[in-house]
Tab-separated table of C-alpha atoms (C1' of nucleotides) in Angstrom:
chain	number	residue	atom	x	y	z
A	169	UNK	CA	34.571	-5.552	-35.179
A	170	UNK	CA	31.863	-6.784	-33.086
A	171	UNK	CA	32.551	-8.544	-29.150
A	172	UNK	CA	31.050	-10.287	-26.444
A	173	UNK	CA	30.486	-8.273	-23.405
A	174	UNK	CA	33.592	-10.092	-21.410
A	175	UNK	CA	35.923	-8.544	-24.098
A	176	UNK	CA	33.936	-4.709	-24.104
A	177	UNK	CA	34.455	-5.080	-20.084
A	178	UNK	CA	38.194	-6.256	-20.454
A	179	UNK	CA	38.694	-2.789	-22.945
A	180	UNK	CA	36.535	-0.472	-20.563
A	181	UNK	CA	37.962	-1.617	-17.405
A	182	UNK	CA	35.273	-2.526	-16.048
A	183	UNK	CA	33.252	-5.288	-14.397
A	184	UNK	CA	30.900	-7.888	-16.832
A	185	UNK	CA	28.062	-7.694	-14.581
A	186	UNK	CA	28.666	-3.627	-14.333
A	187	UNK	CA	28.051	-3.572	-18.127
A	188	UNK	CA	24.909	-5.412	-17.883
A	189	UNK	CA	23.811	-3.503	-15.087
A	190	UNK	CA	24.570	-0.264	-17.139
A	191	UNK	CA	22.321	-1.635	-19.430
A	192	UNK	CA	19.833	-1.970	-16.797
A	193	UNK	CA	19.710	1.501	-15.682
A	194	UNK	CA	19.595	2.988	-19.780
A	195	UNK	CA	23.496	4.221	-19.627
A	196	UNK	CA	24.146	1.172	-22.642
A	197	UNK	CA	21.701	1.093	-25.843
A	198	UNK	CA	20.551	-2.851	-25.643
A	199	UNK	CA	22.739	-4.146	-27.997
A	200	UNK	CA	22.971	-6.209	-31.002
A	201	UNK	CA	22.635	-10.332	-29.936
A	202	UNK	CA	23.766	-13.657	-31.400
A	203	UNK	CA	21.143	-16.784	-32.680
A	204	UNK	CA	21.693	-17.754	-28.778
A	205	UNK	CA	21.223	-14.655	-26.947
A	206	UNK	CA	24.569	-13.588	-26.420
A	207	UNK	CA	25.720	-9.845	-26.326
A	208	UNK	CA	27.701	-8.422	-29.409
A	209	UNK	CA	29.574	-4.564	-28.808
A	210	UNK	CA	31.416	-2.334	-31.009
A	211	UNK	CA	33.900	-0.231	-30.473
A	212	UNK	CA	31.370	2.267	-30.049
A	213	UNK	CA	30.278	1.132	-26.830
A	214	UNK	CA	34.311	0.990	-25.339
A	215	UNK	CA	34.016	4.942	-26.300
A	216	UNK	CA	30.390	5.174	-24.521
A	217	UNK	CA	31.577	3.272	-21.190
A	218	UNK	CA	34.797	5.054	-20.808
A	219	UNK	CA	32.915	8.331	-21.053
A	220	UNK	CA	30.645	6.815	-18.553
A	221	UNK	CA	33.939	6.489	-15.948
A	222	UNK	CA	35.289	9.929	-17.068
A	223	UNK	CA	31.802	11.270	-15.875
A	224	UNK	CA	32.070	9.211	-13.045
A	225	UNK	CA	35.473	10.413	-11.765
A	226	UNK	CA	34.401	14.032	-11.963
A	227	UNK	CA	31.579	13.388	-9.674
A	228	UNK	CA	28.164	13.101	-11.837
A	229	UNK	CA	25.748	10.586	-10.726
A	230	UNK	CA	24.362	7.778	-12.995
A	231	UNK	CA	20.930	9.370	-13.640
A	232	UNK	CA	23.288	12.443	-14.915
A	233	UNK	CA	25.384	10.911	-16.498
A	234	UNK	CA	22.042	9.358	-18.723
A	235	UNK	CA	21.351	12.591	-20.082
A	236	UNK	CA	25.133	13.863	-20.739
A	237	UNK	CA	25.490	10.459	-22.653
A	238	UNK	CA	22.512	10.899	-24.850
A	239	UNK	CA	23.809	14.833	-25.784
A	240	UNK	CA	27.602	12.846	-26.310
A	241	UNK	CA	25.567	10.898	-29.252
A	242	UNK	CA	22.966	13.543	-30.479
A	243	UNK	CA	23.352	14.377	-33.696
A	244	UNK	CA	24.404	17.957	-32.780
A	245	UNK	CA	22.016	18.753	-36.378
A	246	UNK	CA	19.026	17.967	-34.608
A	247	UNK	CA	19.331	19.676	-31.212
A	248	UNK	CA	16.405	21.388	-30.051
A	249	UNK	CA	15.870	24.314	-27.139
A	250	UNK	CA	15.564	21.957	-24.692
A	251	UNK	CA	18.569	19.789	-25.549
A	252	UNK	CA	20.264	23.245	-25.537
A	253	UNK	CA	18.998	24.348	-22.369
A	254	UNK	CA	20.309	20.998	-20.739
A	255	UNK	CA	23.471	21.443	-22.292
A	256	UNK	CA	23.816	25.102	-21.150
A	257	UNK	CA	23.069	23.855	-17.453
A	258	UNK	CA	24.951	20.900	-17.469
A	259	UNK	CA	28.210	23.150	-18.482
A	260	UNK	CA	27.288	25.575	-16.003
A	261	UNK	CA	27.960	22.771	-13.423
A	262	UNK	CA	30.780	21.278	-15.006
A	263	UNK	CA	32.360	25.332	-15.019
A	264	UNK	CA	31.359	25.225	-11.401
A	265	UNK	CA	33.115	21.517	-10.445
A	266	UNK	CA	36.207	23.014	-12.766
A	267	UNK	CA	36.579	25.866	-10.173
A	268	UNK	CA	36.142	23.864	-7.292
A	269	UNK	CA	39.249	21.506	-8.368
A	270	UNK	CA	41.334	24.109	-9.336
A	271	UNK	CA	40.717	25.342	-6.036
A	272	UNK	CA	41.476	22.619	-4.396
A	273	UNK	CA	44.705	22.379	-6.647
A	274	UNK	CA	45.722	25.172	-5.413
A	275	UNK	CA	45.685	24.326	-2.284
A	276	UNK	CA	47.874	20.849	-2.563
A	277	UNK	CA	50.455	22.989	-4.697
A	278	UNK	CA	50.385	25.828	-2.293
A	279	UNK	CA	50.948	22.673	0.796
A	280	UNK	CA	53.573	21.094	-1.479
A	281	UNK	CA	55.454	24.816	-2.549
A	282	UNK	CA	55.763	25.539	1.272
A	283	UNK	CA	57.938	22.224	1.980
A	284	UNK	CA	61.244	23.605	3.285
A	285	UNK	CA	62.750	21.418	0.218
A	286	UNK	CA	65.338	20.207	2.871
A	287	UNK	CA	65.423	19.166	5.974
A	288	UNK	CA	63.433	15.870	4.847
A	289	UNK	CA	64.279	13.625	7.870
A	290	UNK	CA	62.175	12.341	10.235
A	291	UNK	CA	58.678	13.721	10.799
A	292	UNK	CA	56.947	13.180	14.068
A	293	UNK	CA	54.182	15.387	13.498
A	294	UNK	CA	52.402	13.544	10.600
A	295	UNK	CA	54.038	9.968	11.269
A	296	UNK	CA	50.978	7.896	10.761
A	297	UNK	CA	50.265	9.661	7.764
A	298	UNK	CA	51.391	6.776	5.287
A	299	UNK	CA	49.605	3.809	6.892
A	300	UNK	CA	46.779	6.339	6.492
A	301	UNK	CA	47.261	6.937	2.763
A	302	UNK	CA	47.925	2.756	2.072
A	303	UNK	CA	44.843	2.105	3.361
A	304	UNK	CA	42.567	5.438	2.279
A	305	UNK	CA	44.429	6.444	-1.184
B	56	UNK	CA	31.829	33.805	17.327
B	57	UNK	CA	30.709	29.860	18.594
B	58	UNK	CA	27.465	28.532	17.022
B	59	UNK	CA	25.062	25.300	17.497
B	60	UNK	CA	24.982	22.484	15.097
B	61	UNK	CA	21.884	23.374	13.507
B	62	UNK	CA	23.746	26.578	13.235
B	63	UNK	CA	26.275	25.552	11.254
B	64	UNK	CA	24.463	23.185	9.332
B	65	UNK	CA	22.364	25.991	7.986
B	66	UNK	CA	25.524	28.030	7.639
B	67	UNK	CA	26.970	25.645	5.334
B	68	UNK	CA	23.761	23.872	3.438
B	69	UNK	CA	23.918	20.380	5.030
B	70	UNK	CA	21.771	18.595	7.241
B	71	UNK	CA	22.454	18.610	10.857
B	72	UNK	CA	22.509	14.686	11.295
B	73	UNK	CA	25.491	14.322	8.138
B	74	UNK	CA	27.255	17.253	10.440
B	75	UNK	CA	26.766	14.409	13.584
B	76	UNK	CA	27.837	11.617	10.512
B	77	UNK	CA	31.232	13.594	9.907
B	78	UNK	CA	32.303	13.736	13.058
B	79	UNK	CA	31.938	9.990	13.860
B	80	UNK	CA	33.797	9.373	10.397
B	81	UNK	CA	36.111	11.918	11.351
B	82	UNK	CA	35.739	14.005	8.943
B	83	UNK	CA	35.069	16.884	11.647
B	84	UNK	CA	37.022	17.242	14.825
B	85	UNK	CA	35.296	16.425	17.823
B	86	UNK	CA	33.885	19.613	19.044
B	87	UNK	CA	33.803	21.511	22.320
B	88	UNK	CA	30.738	21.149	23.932
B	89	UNK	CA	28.499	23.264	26.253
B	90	UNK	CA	27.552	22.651	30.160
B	91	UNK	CA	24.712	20.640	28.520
B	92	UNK	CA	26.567	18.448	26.046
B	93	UNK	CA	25.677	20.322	23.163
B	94	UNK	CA	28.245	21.156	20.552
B	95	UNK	CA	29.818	24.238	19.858
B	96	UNK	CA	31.141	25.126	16.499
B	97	UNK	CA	33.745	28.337	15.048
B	98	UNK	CA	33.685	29.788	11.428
B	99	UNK	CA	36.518	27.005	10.585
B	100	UNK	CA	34.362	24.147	10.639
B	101	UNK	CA	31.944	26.001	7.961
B	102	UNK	CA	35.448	26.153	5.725
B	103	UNK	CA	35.795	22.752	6.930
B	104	UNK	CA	32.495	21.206	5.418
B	105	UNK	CA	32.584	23.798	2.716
B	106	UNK	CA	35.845	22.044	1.497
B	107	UNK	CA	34.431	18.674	1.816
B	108	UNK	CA	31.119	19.702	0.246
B	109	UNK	CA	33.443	20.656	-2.855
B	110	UNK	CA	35.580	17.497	-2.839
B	111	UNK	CA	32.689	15.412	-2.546
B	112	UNK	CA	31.664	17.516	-5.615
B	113	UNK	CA	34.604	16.308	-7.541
B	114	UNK	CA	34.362	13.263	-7.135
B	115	UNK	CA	36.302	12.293	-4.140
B	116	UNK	CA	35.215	9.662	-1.821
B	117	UNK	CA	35.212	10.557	2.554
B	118	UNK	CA	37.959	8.245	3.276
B	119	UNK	CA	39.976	10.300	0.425
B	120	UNK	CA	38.941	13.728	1.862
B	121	UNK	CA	39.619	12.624	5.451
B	122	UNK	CA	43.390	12.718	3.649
B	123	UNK	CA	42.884	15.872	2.502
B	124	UNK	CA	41.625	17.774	5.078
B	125	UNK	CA	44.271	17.050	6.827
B	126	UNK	CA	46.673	18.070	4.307
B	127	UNK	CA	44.902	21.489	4.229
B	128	UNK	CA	44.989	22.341	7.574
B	129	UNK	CA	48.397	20.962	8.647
B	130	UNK	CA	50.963	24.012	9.283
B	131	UNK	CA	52.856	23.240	6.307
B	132	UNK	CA	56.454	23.820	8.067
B	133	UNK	CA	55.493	20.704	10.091
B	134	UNK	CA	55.326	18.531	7.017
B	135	UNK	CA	57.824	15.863	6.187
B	136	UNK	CA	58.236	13.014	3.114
B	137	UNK	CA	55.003	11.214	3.980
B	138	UNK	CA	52.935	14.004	3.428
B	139	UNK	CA	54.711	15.663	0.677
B	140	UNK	CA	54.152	12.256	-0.992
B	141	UNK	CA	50.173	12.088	-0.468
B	142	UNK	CA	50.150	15.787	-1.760
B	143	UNK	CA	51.568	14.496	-5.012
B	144	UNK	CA	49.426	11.996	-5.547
B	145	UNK	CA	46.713	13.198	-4.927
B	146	UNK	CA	47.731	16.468	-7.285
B	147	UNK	CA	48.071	14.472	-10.187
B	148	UNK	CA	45.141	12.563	-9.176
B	149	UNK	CA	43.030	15.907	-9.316
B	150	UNK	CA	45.030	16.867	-12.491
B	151	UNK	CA	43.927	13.902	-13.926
B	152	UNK	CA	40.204	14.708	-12.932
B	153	UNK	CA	40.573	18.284	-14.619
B	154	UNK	CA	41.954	16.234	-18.262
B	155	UNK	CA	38.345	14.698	-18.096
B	156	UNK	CA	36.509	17.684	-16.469
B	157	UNK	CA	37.458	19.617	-19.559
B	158	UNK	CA	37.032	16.854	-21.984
B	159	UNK	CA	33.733	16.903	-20.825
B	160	UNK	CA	33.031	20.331	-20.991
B	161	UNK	CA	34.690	20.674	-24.537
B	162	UNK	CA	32.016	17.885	-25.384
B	163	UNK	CA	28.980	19.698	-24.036
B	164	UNK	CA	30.830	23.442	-25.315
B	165	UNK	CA	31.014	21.669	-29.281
B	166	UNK	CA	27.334	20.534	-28.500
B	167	UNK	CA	26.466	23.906	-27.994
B	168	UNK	CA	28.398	25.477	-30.741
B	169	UNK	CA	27.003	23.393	-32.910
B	170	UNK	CA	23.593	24.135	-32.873
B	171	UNK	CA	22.251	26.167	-35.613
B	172	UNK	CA	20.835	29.233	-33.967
B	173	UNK	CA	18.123	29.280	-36.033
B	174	UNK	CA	15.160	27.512	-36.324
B	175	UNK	CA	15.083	26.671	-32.802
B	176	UNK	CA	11.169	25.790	-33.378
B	177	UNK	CA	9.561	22.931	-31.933
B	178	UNK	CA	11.525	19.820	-31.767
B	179	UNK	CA	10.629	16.039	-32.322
B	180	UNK	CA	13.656	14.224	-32.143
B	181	UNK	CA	14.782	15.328	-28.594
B	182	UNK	CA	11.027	16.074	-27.292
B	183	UNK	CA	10.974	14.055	-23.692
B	184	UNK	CA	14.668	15.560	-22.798
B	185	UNK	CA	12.550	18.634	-20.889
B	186	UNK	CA	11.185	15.810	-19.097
B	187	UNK	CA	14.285	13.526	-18.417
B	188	UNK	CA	16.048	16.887	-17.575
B	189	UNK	CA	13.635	17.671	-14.820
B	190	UNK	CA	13.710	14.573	-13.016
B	191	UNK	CA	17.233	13.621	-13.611
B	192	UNK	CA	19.195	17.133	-13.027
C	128	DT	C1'	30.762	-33.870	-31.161
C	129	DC	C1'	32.044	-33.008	-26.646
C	130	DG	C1'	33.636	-30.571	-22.693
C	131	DG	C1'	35.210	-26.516	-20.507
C	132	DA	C1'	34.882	-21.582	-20.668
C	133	DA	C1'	31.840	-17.790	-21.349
C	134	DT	C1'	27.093	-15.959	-21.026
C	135	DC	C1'	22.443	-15.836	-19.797
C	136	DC	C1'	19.103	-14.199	-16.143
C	137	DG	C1'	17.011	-13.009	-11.803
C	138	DT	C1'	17.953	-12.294	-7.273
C	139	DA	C1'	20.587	-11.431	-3.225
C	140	DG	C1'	24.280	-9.269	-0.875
C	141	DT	C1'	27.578	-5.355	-0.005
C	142	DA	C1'	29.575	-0.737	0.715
C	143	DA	C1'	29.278	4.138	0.947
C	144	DA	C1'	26.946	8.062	2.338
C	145	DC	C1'	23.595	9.669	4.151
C	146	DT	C1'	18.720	10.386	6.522
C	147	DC	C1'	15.142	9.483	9.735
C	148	DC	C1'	13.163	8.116	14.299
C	149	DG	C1'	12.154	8.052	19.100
C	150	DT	C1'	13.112	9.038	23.487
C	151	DG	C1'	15.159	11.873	26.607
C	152	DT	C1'	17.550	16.159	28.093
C	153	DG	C1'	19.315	21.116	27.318
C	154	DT	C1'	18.149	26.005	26.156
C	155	DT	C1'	15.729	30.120	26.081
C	156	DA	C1'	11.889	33.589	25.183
C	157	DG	C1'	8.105	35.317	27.693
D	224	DC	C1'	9.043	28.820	35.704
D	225	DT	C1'	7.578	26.597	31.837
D	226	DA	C1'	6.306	25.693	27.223
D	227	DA	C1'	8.375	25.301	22.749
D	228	DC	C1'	12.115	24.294	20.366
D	229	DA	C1'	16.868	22.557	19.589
D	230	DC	C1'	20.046	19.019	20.496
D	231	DA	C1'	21.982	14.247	22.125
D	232	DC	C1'	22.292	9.502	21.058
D	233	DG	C1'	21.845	4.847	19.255
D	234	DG	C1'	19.952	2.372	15.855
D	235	DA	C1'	17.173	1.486	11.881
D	236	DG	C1'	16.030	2.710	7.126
D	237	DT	C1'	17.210	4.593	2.370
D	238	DT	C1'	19.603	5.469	-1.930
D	239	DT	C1'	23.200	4.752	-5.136
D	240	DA	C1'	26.210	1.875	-7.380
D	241	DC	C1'	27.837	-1.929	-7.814
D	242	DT	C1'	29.216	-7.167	-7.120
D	243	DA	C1'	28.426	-11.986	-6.287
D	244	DC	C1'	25.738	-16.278	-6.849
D	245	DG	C1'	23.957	-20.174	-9.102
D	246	DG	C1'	21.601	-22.966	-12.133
D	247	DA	C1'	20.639	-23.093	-17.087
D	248	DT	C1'	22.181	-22.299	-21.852
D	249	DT	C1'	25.508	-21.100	-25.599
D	250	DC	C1'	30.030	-21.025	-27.776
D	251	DC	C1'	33.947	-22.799	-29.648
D	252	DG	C1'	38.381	-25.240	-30.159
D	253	DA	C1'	40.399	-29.944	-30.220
DNA sequence: TCGGAATCCGTAGTAAACTCCGTGTGTTAG
DNA sequence: CTAACACACGGAGTTTACTACGGATTCCGA
């Protein structure tokens, strides 16, 4: 049940010293420790990080990401007008960020729709364009 | 119809120095310049930053939206394999971004839903959110 | 029990994305 | 024409988010 932080790292994805910095900066409870000091993690805590990267992905800071972990864990019984407020703003962003990828969706589907679908030969236009996307993707 | 930097800074809610920033990262054309030296900007480069200013919001990095901008503005009968392959991946990479986008918002959405919506009196488990909110949001 | 792998911790270094500064020149209202 | 303000530029400074280092334990399998 319980692991060492190399193992919860391994699961998440992540770096070791990432989860200890996480832990730094209040995104990871402290957690449980052995007689010598060493770090013990449930599965609890995979969940918690790889929210943490979701959150990440879809552009929320650190320091955001704080407060929409601690509403993730809230015991939804004892939510207050405040949390609720939060919560309210915090989807009002996330409705906002939604829009803006769809958006942006839209427009790579519209740019891939509009390929001729033949006439895939040589391109002399956008040559260039793959060393580009090796190096920037 | 042309406009100064500070211009079109204001135009599109950035500072003036990121709009200088852009352009040496490429991010913005170069742009034609008057007598003087100073720059000279069109209602395209406001569309411009406005689409980075919403990648950046979803999470994409410059390097990645250097990509993309150029996949949005290229006349799409000029584009060949190389391109048509960057659109795809980054369209699943964005429809991979929406998955979590909406996991999130289902998260904060249940949070909401399942608050009583009654006795939203004073709180004591959550008091100190207000607080966290205000700095961290 | 013993030795190599894993962890501990604080601190330093790195990369990305700005943001500010100072000095000097361009622009424009009055 | 000239003051006040905007802009040009290079370079330094800042913030965020890691990532690496290194010497000192701790863990654990043979």
């Amino acid at each position: 049940m319980a692991m060492t932080v190399g193992e919860l790292a391994k699961r998440a994805g992540i770096n070791l010293e990432t989860v200890r910095f996480y832990e730094k900066q209040k995104l990871l409870p402290e957690p449980e420790r052995t007689g010598g000091g060493h770090r013990l993690y449930t599965d609890a805590d995979v969940e918690r990080l790889r929210f943490i990267q979701s959150a990440k992905a879809v552009g929320f800071t650190l320091k955001e990401i704080r407060v929409l972990a601690r509403l993730r864990e809230e015991d939804a019984g004892a939510s207050c007008e405040d949390a609720m407020e939060l919560a309210r703003r915090k989807l009002a962003e996330i409705e906002d960020k939604l829009k803006q990828m769809q958006s942006i969706r839209r427009m790579l589907a519209g740019f891939i729709a509009a390929c001729p679908e033949k006439d895939l030969g040589h391109c002399q236009v956008m040559q260039g364009l793959e060393k580009v996307a090796a190096k920037d993707t």
